[in-house]
CSV table of C-alpha atoms and ligand atoms in Angstrom, one decimal:
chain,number,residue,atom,x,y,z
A,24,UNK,CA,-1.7,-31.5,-14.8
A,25,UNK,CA,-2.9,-27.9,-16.1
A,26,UNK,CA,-0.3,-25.9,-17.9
A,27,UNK,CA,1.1,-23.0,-15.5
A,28,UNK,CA,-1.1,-20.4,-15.4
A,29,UNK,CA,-0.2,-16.5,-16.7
A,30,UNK,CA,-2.3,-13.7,-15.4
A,31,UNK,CA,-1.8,-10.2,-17.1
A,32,UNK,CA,-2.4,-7.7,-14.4
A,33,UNK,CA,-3.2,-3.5,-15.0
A,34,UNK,CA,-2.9,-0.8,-12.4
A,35,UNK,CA,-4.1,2.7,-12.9
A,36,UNK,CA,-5.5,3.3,-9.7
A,37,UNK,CA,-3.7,6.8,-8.9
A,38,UNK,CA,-1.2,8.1,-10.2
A,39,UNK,CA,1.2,5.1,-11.7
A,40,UNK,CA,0.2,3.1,-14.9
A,41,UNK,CA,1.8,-0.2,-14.3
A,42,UNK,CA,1.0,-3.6,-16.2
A,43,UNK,CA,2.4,-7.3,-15.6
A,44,UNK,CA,2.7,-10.3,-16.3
A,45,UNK,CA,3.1,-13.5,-13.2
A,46,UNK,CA,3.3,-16.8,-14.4
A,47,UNK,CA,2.9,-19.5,-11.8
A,48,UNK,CA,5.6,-22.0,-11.4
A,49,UNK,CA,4.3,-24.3,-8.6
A,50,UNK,CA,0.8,-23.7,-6.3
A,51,UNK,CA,2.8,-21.5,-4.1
A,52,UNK,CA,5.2,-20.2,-6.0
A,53,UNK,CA,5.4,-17.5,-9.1
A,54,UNK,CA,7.4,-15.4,-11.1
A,55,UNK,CA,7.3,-12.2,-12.2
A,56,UNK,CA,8.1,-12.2,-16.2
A,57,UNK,CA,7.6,-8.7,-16.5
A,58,UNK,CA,6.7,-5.3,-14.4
A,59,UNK,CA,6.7,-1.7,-16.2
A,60,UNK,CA,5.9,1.2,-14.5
A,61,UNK,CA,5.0,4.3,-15.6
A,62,UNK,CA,5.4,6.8,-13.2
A,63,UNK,CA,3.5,10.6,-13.2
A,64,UNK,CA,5.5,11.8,-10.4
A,65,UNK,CA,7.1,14.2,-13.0
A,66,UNK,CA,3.4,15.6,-13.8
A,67,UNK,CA,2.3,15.9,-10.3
A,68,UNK,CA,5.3,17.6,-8.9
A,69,UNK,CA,4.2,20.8,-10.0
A,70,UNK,CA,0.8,21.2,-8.2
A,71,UNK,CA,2.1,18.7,-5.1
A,72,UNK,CA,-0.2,16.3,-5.3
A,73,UNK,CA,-2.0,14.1,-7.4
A,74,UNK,CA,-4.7,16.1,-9.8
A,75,UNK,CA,-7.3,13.0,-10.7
A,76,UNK,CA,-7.9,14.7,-14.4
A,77,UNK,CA,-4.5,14.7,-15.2
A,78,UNK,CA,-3.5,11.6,-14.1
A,79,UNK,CA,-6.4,10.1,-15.8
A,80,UNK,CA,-5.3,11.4,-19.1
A,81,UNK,CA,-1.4,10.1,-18.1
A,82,UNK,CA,-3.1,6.3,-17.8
A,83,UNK,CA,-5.2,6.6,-20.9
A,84,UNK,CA,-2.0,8.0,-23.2
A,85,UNK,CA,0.2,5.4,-22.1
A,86,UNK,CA,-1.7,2.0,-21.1
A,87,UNK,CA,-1.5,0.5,-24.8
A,88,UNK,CA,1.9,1.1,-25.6
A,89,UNK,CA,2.7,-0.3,-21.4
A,90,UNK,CA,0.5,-3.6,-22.5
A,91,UNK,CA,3.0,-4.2,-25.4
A,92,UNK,CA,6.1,-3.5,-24.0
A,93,UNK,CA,5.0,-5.8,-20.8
A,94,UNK,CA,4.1,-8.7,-23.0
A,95,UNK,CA,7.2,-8.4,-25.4
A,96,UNK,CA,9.3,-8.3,-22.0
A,97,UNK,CA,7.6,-11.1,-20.7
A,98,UNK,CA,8.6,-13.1,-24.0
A,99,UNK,CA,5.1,-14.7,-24.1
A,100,UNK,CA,2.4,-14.4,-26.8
A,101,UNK,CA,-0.9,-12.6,-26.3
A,102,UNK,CA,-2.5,-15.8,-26.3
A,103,UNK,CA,-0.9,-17.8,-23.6
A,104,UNK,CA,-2.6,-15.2,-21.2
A,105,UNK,CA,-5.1,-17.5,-19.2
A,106,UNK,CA,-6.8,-13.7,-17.5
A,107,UNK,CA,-6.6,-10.4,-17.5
A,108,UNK,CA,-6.8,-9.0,-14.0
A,109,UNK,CA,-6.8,-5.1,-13.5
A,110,UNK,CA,-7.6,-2.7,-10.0
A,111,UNK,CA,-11.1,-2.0,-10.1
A,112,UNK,CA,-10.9,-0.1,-6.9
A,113,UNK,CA,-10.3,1.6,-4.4
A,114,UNK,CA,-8.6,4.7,-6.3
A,115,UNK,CA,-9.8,7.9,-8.9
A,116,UNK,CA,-12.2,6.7,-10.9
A,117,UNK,CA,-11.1,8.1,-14.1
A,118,UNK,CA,-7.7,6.1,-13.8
A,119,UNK,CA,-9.4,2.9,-12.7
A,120,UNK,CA,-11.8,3.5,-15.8
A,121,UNK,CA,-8.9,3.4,-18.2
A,122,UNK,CA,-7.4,0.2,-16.8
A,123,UNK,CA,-10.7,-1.7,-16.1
A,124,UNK,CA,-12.0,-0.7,-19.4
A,125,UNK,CA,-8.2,-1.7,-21.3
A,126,UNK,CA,-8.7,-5.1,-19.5
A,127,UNK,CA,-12.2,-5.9,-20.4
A,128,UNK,CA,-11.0,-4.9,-24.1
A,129,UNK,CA,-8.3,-7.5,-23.8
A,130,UNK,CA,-10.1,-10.5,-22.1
A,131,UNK,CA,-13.1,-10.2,-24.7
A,132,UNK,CA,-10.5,-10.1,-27.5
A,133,UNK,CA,-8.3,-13.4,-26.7
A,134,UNK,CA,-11.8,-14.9,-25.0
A,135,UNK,CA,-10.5,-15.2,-21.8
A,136,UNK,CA,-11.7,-14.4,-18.2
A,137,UNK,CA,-11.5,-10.5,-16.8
A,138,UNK,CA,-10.7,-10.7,-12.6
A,139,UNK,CA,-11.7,-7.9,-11.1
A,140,UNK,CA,-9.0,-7.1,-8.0
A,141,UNK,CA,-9.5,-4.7,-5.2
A,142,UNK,CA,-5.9,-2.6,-4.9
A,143,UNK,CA,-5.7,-3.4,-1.3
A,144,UNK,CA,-6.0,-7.1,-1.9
A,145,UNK,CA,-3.1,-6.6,-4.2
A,146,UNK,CA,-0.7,-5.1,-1.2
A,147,UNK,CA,-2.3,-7.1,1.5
A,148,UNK,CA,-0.6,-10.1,-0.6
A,149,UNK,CA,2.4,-8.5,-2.6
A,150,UNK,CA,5.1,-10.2,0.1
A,151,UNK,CA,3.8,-13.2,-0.8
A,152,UNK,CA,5.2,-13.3,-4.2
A,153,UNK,CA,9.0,-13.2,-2.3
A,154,UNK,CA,8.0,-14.8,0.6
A,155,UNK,CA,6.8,-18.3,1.5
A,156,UNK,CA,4.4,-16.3,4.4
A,157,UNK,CA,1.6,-19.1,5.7
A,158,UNK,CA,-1.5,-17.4,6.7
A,159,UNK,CA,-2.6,-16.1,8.8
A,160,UNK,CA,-0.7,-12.5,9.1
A,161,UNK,CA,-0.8,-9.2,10.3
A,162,UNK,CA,-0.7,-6.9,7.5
A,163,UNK,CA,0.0,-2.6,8.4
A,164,UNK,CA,-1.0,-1.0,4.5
A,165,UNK,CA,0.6,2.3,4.8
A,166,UNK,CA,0.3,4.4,1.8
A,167,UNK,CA,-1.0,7.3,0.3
A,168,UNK,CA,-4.4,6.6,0.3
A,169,UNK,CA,-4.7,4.0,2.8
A,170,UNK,CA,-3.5,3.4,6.3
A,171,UNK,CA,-4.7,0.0,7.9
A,172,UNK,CA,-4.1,-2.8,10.0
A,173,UNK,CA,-5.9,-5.9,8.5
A,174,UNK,CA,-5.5,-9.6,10.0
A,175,UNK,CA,-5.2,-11.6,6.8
A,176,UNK,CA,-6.9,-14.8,8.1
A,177,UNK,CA,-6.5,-16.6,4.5
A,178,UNK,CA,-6.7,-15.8,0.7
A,179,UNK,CA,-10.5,-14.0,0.2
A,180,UNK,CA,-10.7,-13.3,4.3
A,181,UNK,CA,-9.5,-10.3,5.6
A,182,UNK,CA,-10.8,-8.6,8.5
A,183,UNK,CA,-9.8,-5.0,9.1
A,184,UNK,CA,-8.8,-4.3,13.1
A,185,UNK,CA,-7.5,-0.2,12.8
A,186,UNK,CA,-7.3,2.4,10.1
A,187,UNK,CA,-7.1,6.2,10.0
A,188,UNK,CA,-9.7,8.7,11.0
A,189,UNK,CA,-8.1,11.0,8.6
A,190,UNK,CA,-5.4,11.3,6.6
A,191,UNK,CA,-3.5,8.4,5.6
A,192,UNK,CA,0.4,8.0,6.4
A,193,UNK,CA,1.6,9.3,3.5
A,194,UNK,CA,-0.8,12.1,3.1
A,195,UNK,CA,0.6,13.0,6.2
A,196,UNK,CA,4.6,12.7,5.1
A,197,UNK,CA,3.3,14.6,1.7
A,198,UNK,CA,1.5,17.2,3.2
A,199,UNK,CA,4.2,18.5,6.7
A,200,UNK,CA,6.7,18.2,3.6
A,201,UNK,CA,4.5,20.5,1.4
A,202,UNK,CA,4.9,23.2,4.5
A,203,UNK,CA,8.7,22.5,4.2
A,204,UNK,CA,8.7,23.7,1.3
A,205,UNK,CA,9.9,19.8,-0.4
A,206,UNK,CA,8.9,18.2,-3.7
A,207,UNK,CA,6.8,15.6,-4.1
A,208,UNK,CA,6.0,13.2,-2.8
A,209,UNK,CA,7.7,13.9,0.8
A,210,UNK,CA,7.7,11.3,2.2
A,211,UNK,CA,11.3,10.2,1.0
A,212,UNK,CA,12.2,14.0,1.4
A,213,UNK,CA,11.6,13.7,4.5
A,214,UNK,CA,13.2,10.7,5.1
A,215,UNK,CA,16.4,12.5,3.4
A,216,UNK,CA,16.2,15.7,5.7
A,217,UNK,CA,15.6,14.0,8.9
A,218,UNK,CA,19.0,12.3,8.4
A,219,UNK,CA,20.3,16.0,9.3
A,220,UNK,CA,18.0,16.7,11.8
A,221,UNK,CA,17.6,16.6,15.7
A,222,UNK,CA,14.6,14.1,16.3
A,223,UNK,CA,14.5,15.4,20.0
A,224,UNK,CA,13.9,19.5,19.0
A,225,UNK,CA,10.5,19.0,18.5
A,226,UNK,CA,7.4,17.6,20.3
A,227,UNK,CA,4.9,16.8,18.4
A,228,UNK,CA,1.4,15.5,19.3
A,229,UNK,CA,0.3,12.1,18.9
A,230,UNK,CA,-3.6,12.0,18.3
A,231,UNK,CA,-5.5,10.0,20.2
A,232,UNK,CA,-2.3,7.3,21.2
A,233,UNK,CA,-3.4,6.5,24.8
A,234,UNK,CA,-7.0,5.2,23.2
A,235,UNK,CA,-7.2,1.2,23.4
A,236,UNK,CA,-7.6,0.4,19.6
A,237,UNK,CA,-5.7,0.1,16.3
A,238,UNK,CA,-6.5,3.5,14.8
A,239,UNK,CA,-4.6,6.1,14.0
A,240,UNK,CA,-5.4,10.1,13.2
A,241,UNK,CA,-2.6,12.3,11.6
A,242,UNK,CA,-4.0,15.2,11.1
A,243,UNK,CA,-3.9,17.2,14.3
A,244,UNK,CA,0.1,16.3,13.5
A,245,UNK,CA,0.2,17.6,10.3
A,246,UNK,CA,-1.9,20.7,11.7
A,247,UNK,CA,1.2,21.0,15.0
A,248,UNK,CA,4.0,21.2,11.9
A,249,UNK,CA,1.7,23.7,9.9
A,250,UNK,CA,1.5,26.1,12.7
A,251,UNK,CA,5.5,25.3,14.2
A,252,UNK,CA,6.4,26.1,10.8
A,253,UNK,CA,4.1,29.4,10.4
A,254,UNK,CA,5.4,30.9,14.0
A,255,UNK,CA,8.8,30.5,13.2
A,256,UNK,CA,10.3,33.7,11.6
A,257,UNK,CA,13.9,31.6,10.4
A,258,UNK,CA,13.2,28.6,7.8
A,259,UNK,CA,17.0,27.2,7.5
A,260,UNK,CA,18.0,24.3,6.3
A,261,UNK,CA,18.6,23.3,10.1
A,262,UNK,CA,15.1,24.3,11.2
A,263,UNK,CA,13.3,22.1,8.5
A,264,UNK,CA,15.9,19.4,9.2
A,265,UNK,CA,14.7,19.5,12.6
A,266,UNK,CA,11.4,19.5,12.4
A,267,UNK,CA,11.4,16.4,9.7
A,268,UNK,CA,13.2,14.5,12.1
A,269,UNK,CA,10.9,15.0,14.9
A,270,UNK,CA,8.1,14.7,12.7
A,271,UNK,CA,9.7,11.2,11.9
A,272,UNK,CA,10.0,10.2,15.4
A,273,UNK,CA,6.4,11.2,16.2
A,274,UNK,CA,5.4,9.1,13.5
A,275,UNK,CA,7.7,6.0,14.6
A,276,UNK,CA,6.4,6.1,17.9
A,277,UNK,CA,2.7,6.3,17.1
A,278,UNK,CA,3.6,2.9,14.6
A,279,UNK,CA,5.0,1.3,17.5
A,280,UNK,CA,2.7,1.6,20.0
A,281,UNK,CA,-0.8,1.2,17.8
A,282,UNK,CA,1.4,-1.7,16.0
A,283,UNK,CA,1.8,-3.6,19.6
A,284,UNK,CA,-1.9,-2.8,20.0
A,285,UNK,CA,-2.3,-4.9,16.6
A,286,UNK,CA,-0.3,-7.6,17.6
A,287,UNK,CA,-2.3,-8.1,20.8
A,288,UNK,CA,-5.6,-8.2,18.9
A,289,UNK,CA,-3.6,-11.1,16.6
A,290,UNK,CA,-2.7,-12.9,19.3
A,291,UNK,CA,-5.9,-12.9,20.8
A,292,UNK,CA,-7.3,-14.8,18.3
A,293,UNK,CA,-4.5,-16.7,17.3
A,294,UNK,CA,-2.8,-17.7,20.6
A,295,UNK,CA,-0.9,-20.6,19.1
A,296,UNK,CA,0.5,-19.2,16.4
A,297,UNK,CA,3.7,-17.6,15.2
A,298,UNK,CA,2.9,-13.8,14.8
A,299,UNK,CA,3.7,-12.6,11.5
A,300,UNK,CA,4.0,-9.3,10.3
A,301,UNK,CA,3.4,-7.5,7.0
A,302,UNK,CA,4.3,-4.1,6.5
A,303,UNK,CA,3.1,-2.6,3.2
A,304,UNK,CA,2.6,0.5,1.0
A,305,UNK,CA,5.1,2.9,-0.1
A,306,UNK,CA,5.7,4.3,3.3
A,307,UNK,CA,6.8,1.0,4.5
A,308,UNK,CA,10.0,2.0,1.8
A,309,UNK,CA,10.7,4.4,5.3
A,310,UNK,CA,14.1,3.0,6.9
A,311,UNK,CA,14.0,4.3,9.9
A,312,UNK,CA,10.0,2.9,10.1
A,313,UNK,CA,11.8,-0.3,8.8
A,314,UNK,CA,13.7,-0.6,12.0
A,315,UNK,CA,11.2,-0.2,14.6
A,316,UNK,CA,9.9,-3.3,12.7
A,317,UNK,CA,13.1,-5.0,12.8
A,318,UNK,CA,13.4,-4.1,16.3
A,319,UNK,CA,10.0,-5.6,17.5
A,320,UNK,CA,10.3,-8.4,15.7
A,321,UNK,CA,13.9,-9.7,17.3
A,322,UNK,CA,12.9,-8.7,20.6
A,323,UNK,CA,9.5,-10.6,20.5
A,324,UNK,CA,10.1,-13.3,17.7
A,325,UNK,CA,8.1,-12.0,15.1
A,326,UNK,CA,8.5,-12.8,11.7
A,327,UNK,CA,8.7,-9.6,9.8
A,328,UNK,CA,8.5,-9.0,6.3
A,329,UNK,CA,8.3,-5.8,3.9
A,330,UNK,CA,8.0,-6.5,0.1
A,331,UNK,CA,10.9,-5.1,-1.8
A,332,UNK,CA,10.6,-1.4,-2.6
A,333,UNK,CA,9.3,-1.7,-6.3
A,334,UNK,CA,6.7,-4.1,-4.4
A,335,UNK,CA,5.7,-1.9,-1.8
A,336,UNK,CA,4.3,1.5,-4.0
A,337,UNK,CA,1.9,0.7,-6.5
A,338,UNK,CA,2.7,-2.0,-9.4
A,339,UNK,CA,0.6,-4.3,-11.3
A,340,UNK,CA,3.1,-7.7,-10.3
A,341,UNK,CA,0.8,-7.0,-7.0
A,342,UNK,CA,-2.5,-7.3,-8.9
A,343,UNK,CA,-1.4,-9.9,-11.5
A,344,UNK,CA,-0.9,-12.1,-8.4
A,345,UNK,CA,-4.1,-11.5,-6.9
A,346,UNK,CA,-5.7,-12.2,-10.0
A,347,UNK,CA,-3.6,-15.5,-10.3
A,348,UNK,CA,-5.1,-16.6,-6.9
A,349,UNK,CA,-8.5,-15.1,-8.0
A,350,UNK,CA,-8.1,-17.2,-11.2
A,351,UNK,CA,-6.8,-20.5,-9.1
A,352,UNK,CA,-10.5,-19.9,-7.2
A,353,UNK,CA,-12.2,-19.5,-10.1
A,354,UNK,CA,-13.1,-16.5,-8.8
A,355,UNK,CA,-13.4,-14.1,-12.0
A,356,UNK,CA,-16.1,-11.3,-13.0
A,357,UNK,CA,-18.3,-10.6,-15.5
A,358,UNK,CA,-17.4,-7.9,-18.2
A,359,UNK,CA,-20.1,-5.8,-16.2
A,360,UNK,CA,-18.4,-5.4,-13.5
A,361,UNK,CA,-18.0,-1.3,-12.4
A,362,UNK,CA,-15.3,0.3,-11.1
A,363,UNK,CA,-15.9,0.7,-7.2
A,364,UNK,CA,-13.8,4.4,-6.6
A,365,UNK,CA,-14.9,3.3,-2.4
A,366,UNK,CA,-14.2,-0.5,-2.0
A,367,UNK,CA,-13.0,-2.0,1.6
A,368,UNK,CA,-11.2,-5.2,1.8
A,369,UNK,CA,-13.2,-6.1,4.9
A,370,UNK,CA,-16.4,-5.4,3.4
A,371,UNK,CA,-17.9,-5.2,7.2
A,372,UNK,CA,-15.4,-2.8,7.7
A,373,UNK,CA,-17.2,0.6,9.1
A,374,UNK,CA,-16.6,3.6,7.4
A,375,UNK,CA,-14.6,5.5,10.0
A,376,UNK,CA,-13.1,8.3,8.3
A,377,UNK,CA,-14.1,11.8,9.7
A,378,UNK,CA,-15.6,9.9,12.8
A,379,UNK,CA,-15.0,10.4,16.1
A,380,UNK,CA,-13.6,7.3,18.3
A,381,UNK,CA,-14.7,7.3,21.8
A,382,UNK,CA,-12.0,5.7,23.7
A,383,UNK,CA,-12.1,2.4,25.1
B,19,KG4,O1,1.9,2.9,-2.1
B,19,KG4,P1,2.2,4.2,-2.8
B,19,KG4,O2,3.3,4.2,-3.8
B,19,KG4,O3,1.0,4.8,-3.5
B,19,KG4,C1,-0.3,4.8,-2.9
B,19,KG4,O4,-1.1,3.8,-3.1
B,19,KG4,O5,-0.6,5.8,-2.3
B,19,KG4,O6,2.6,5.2,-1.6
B,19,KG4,C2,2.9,6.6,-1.9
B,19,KG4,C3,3.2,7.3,-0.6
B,19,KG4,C4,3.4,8.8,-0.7
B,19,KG4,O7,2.6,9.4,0.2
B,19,KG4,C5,4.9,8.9,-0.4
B,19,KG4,O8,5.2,10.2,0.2
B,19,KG4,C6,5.1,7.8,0.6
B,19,KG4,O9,4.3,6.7,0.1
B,19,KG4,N1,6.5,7.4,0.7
B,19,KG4,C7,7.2,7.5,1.8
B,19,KG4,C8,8.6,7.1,1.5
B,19,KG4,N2,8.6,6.7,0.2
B,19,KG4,C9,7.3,6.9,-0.3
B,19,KG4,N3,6.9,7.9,3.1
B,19,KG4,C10,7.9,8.0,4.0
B,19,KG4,N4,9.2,7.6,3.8
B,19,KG4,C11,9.6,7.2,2.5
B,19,KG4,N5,10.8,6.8,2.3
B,20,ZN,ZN1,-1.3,1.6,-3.3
């Protein structure tokens, strides 16, 4: 019997600097020993959205001191770490430069393996490290960079059935609330307004819903709140309460109807199985997106899982894991290994963005 593995994981692929160490406990189980994040939020506010330069500089200030104070929490030593996993993509590439290159540093120092992990690998499996969830699943990422549905057919196998045309989901919450006039990121300002709001004052399109597939498009959304918001001469508190609450809706009902759309495709290829459902990304932290979930799921027995809030935005828990199941595989990467700013999951994936969809 092997001594249980520990994986230090980095992630620096926008805008938090997060490292981690997961030390296995059993083949399917594993604990998180430590998680710091270092968030930029405070640096970004400003200009209301992420400026790559600046949050490059953020990483590269901060990622040493982060590695220490994640290994002193931990309570390990430096050399009980068995690999040192860090996102090597998707993302900016001058923040997945820092971590990639503070990784490779560290592996060729203790001598042990480097694991390259691609940040959508780490959300595709991030319930997994509260969750006994068997594969195969349905996994929604919605983030700020990324909005797809991916079946997850096993560990390494991921085949990618709808993502966005556009922008992603959060870039959509972020941008409507940049119109409104709130901080960022808006997508929990949003959340918070819409509380006071009439979800029914509003309609708001919903790009390209009646079309037969999993994809989504928010900008022609985004563009409707733009121009509701420019032609109205009174900006109250009651008026952008209004419109974040139908903007909300819009959203909720677009997830609900492309999501049943999913599930169809799952079932399709899994008709004797249980259909299980990950929802992911830091929009998933959405409550009100939360219930539609909860909702489908007790009226169709689905099992339905979101990750716990400080496991749905970005962390490095989520990437020490991957790299612990990399590491399991033996799957690591040489220390030439580049950081890939454009990386699928499903590397047959097309590249859809800016495309037009005919409909099916
Ligand atoms: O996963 P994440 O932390 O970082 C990326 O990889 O992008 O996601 C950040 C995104 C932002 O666009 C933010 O506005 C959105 O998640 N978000 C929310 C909520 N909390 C965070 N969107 C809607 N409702 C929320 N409560
Ligand atoms: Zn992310």
């Amino acid at each position: 019997m092997h001594k249980n593995r520990i994986v230090l994981g980095i992630e620096t692929s926008c805008d938090e600097t997060s490292v981690s160490i997961v030390k296995e406990k059993t083949k399917f189980e594993q604990e998180i020993l430590s998680n710091i994040v270092n968030s930029q939020v405070k640096i970004h506010e400003k200009s209301g959205g992420v400026i790559p330069e600046m949050a490059a500089r953020s990483h590269s200030t901060v990622i040493d001191k982060l590695i220490i104070t994640a290994v002193n929490k931990a309570n390990i030593k430096l050399n009980e770490i068995d690999a040192v996993a860090a996102t090597a993509g998707p993302g900016l590439l001058g923040g997945l430069i820092v971590g990639v290159v503070a990784a490779k540093t560290l592996a060729s120092v203790l001598n042990k393996p480097f694991i390259a992990i691609n940040h959508l690998e780490g959300h595709a499996l991030s319930a997994k490290l509260e969750h006994k969830i068997k594969y195969p699943y349905l996994l929604l990422l919605v983030s700020g960079g990324h909005t797809e549905f991916t079946i997850i057919n096993g560990f390494n196998d991921y085949h990618r059935i709808g993502t966005t045309l556009d922008d992603a989901l959060g870039e959509a919450f972020d941008k409507s609330a940049r119109v409104l006039g709130f901080k960022y990121p808006g997508g929990p300002e949003i959340e918070k307004h819409a509380k006071k709001g009439d979800k029914n004052k509003y309609k708001f399109p919903k790009p390209i819903i009646s079309q037969k597939n999993c994809h989504f498009s928010f900008s022609g959304l985004k563009t409707a709140v733009a121009h509701t918001v420019a032609s109205n001469k009174n900006i109250n508190a009651k008026f952008k309460n209004d419109i974040a609450a139908s903007f909300q809706k819009t959203i909720c009902d677009i997830l609900e109807i492309k999501t049943k759309r999913a599930i169809f495709e799952f079932k399709n290829k899994y008709p004797n199985k249980k259909t299980t459902i990950v929802v992911a990304g830091g929009v998933a932290a959405n409550q009100e997106i939360k219930k539609i979930f909860k909702n489908m799921g007790k009226e169709s027995n689905y099992d339905v899982f979101f990750p716990s809030l400080y496991l749905c935005t970005d962390n490095a828990a989520m990437i020490a894991y991957a790299g612990l199941e990399r590491l399991r595989q033996k799957k690591i990467n040489s220390l030439k290994f580049a950081p890939k700013p454009r990386w699928p999951l499903d590397k047959d994936a097309a590249f859809l963005k800016g495309k037009r969809i005919d409909a099916k």
